[in-house]
XYZ file of C-alpha atoms in Angstrom:
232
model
C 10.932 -4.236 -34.764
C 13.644 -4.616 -31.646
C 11.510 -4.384 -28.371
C 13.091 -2.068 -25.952
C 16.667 -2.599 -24.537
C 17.163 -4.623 -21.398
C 17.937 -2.433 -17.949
C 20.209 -4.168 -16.055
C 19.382 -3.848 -12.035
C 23.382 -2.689 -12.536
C 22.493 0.821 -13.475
C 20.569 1.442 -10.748
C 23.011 3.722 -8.256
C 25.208 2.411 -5.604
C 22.085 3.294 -3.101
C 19.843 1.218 -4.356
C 22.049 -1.936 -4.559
C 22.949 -1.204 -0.909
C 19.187 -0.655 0.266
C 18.568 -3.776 -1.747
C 20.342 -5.445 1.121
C 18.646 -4.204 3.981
C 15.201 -4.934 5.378
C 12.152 -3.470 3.149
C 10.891 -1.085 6.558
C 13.410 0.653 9.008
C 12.385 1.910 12.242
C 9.110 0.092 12.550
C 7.898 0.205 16.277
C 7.780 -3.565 18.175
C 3.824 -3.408 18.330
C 3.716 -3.121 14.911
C 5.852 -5.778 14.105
C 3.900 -7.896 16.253
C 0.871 -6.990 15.165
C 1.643 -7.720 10.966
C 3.585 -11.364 12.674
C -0.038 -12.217 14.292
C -2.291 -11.892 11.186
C 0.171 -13.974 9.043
C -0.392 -13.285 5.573
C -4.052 -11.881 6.416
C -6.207 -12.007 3.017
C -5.796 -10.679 -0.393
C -1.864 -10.606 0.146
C -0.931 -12.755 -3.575
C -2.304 -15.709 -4.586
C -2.756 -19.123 -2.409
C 0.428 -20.300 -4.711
C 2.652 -17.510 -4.434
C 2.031 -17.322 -0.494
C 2.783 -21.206 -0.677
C 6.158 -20.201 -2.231
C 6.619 -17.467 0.480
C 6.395 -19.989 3.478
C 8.047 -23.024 1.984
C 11.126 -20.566 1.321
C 10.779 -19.776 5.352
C 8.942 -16.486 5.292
C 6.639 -17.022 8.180
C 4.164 -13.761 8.252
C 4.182 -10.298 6.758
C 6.277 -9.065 10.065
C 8.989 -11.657 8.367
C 7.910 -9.672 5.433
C 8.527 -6.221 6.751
C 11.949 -6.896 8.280
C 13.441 -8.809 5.395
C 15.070 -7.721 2.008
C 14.328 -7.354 -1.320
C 17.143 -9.298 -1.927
C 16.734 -12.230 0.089
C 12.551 -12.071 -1.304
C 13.840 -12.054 -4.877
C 15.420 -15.527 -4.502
C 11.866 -16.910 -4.056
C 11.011 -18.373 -7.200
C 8.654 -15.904 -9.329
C 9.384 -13.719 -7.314
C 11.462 -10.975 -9.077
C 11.733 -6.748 -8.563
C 7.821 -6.369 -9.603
C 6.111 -8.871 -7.299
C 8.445 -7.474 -4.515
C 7.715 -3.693 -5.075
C 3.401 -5.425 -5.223
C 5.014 -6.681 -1.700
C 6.154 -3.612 -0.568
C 2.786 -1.470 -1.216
C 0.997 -4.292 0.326
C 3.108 -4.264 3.216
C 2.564 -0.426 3.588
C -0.762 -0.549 3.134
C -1.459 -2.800 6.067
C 1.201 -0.916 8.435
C -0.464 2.134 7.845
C -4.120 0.750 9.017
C -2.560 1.180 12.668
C 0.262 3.552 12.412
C -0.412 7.445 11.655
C 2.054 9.235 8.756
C 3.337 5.702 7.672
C 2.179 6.463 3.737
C 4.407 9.408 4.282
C 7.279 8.106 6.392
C 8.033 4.535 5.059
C 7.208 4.839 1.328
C 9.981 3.813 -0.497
C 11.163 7.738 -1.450
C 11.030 8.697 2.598
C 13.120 5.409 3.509
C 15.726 6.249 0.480
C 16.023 9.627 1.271
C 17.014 8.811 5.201
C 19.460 6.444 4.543
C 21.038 8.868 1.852
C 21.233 11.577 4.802
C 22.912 9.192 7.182
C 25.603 8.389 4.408
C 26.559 12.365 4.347
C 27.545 11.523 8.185
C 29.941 9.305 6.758
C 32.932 10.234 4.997
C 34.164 8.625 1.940
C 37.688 7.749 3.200
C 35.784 5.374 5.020
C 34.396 3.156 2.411
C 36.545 0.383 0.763
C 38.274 2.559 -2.420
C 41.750 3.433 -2.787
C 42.586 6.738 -1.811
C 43.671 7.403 -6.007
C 40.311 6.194 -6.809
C 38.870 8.435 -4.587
C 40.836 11.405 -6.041
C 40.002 10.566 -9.758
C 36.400 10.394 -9.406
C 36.800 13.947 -7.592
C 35.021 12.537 -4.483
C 38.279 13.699 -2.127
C 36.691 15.140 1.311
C 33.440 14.314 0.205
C 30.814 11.687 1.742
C 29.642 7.861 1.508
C 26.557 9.657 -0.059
C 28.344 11.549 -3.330
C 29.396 7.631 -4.009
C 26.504 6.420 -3.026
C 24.353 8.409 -5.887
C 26.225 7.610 -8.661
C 25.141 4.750 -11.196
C 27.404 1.269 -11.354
C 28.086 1.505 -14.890
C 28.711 5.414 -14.970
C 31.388 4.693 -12.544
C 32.686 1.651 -14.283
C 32.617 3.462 -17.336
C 35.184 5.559 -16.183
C 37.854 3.020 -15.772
C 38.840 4.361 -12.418
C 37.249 1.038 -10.436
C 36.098 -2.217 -10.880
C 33.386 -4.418 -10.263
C 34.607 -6.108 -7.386
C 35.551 -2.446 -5.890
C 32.011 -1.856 -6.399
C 31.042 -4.862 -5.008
C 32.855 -4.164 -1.875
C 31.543 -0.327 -1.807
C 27.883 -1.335 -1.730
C 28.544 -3.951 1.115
C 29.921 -1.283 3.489
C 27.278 0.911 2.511
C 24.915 -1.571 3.434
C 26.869 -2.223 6.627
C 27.102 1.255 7.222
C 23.282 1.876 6.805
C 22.032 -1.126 8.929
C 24.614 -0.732 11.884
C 22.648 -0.719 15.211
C 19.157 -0.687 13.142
C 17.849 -3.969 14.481
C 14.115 -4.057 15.434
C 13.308 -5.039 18.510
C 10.305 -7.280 19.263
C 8.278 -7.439 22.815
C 7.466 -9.886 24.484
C 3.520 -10.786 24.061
C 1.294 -10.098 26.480
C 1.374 -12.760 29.185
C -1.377 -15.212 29.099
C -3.960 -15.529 31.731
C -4.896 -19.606 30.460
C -3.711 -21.737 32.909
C -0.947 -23.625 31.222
C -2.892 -26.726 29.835
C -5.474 -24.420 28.124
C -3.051 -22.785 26.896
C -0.676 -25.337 25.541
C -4.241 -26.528 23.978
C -4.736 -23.559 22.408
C -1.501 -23.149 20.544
C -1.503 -26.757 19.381
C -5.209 -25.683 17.912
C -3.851 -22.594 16.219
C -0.869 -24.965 14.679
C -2.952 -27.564 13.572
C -5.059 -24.907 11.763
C -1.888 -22.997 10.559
C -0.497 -26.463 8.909
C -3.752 -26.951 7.640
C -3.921 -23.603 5.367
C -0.489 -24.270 4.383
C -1.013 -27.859 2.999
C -4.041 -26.489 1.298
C -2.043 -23.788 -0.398
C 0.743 -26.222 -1.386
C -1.853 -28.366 -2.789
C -3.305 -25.325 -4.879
C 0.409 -24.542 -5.893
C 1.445 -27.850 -7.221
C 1.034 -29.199 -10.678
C -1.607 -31.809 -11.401
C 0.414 -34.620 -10.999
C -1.823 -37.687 -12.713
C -5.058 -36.309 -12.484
C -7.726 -37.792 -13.924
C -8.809 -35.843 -17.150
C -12.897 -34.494 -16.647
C -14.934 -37.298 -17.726
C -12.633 -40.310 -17.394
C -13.388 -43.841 -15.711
């Protein structure tokens, strides 16, 4: 018996191809940021080997994490739209330990449904579609968001656009969605070491920081000539 047919990430709506582009949490206050940067990858985020994969692909923390997107996270190795959705409620759950309402204000439903309102601000003749195009798919005076919610291949199906105008559609809606939404990240705390302490301390905290990472890329990699159990 046929298993069950394949979804292509291409039906998915224009929105979520754009929001695929832009960082996994909006909005997040500096603090917090900070504070998900200091405890790195903390415990129980993954596995020692996928965490391995994380940092060797230059994801430093889970603030890195927070501010990246599922796009750029996908191109990890084994790391496809499941493992980054297990991301995403991870990330959530540890944002929430310190910041009231977050279950309720950066779940992925909350986050969609803001950046659909902020395409209604933004009318349609302003996205990259000829004005015939426009009047076909009966979107004339309407907004970036009455593109935005429509499917890939229901649009493509109607012979009115092609996948490159797509292509170009969901890169100003990106655009459009992350203009002037950069995060902001304060300063730490000034240090009251004197300046050889703490130079010592931070060479410490590497050292120990290299350490776990060299373990984990250890635990990662195949057994490369190993000795079977037993064996002279």
């Amino acid at each position: 018996m046929p298993g069950p047919p394949f979804r292509s990430p291409r039906s998915e709506d224009l929105l979520a191809e754009a929001c695929a582009r832009l960082s996994l949490f909006e909005d997040l206050p500096g603090d917090t940021i900070h504070r998900l940067s200091a405890c790195g990858f903390g415990r129980g985020f993954l596995s020692p080997s996928l965490r391995a994969r994380l940092r060797k692909a230059g994801f430093q923390d889970l603030g890195h994490l927070a501010r990246s997107s599922p796009d750029a996270i996908t191109k990890v190795r084994k790391f496809g739209p499941i493992r980054v959705e297990a991301v995403r409620t991870f990330l959530l759950e540890e944002i929430a330990r310190f910041l009231p309402g977050a279950r309720e204000h950066h779940g992925p439903r909350a986050t969609r449904d803001r950046r659909l309102a902020r395409l209604r601000e933004v009318p349609v003749a302003r996205l990259p579609l000829a004005k015939d195009a426009i009047v076909a798919l009966g979107l004339d005076g309407g907004t970036g968001a009455d593109l935005a919610g429509r499917p890939r291949l229901a649009l493509l199906r109607t012979g009115v656009v092609t996948s490159a105008d797509l292509d170009r559609v969901v890169a100003r809606l990106a655009d459009c969605l992350g203009e002037g939404r950069a995060v902001p990240i304060p300063a730490a705390p000034a240090s009251v070491e004197s300046p050889a302490a703490e130079a010592e301390r931070a060479r410490a905290h590497r050292a120990a920081l290299l350490a776990e990472r060299d373990r984990e890329w250890e635990e990662a990699a195949p057994a490369r000539g190993r000795r079977r159990a037993g064996s002279p």
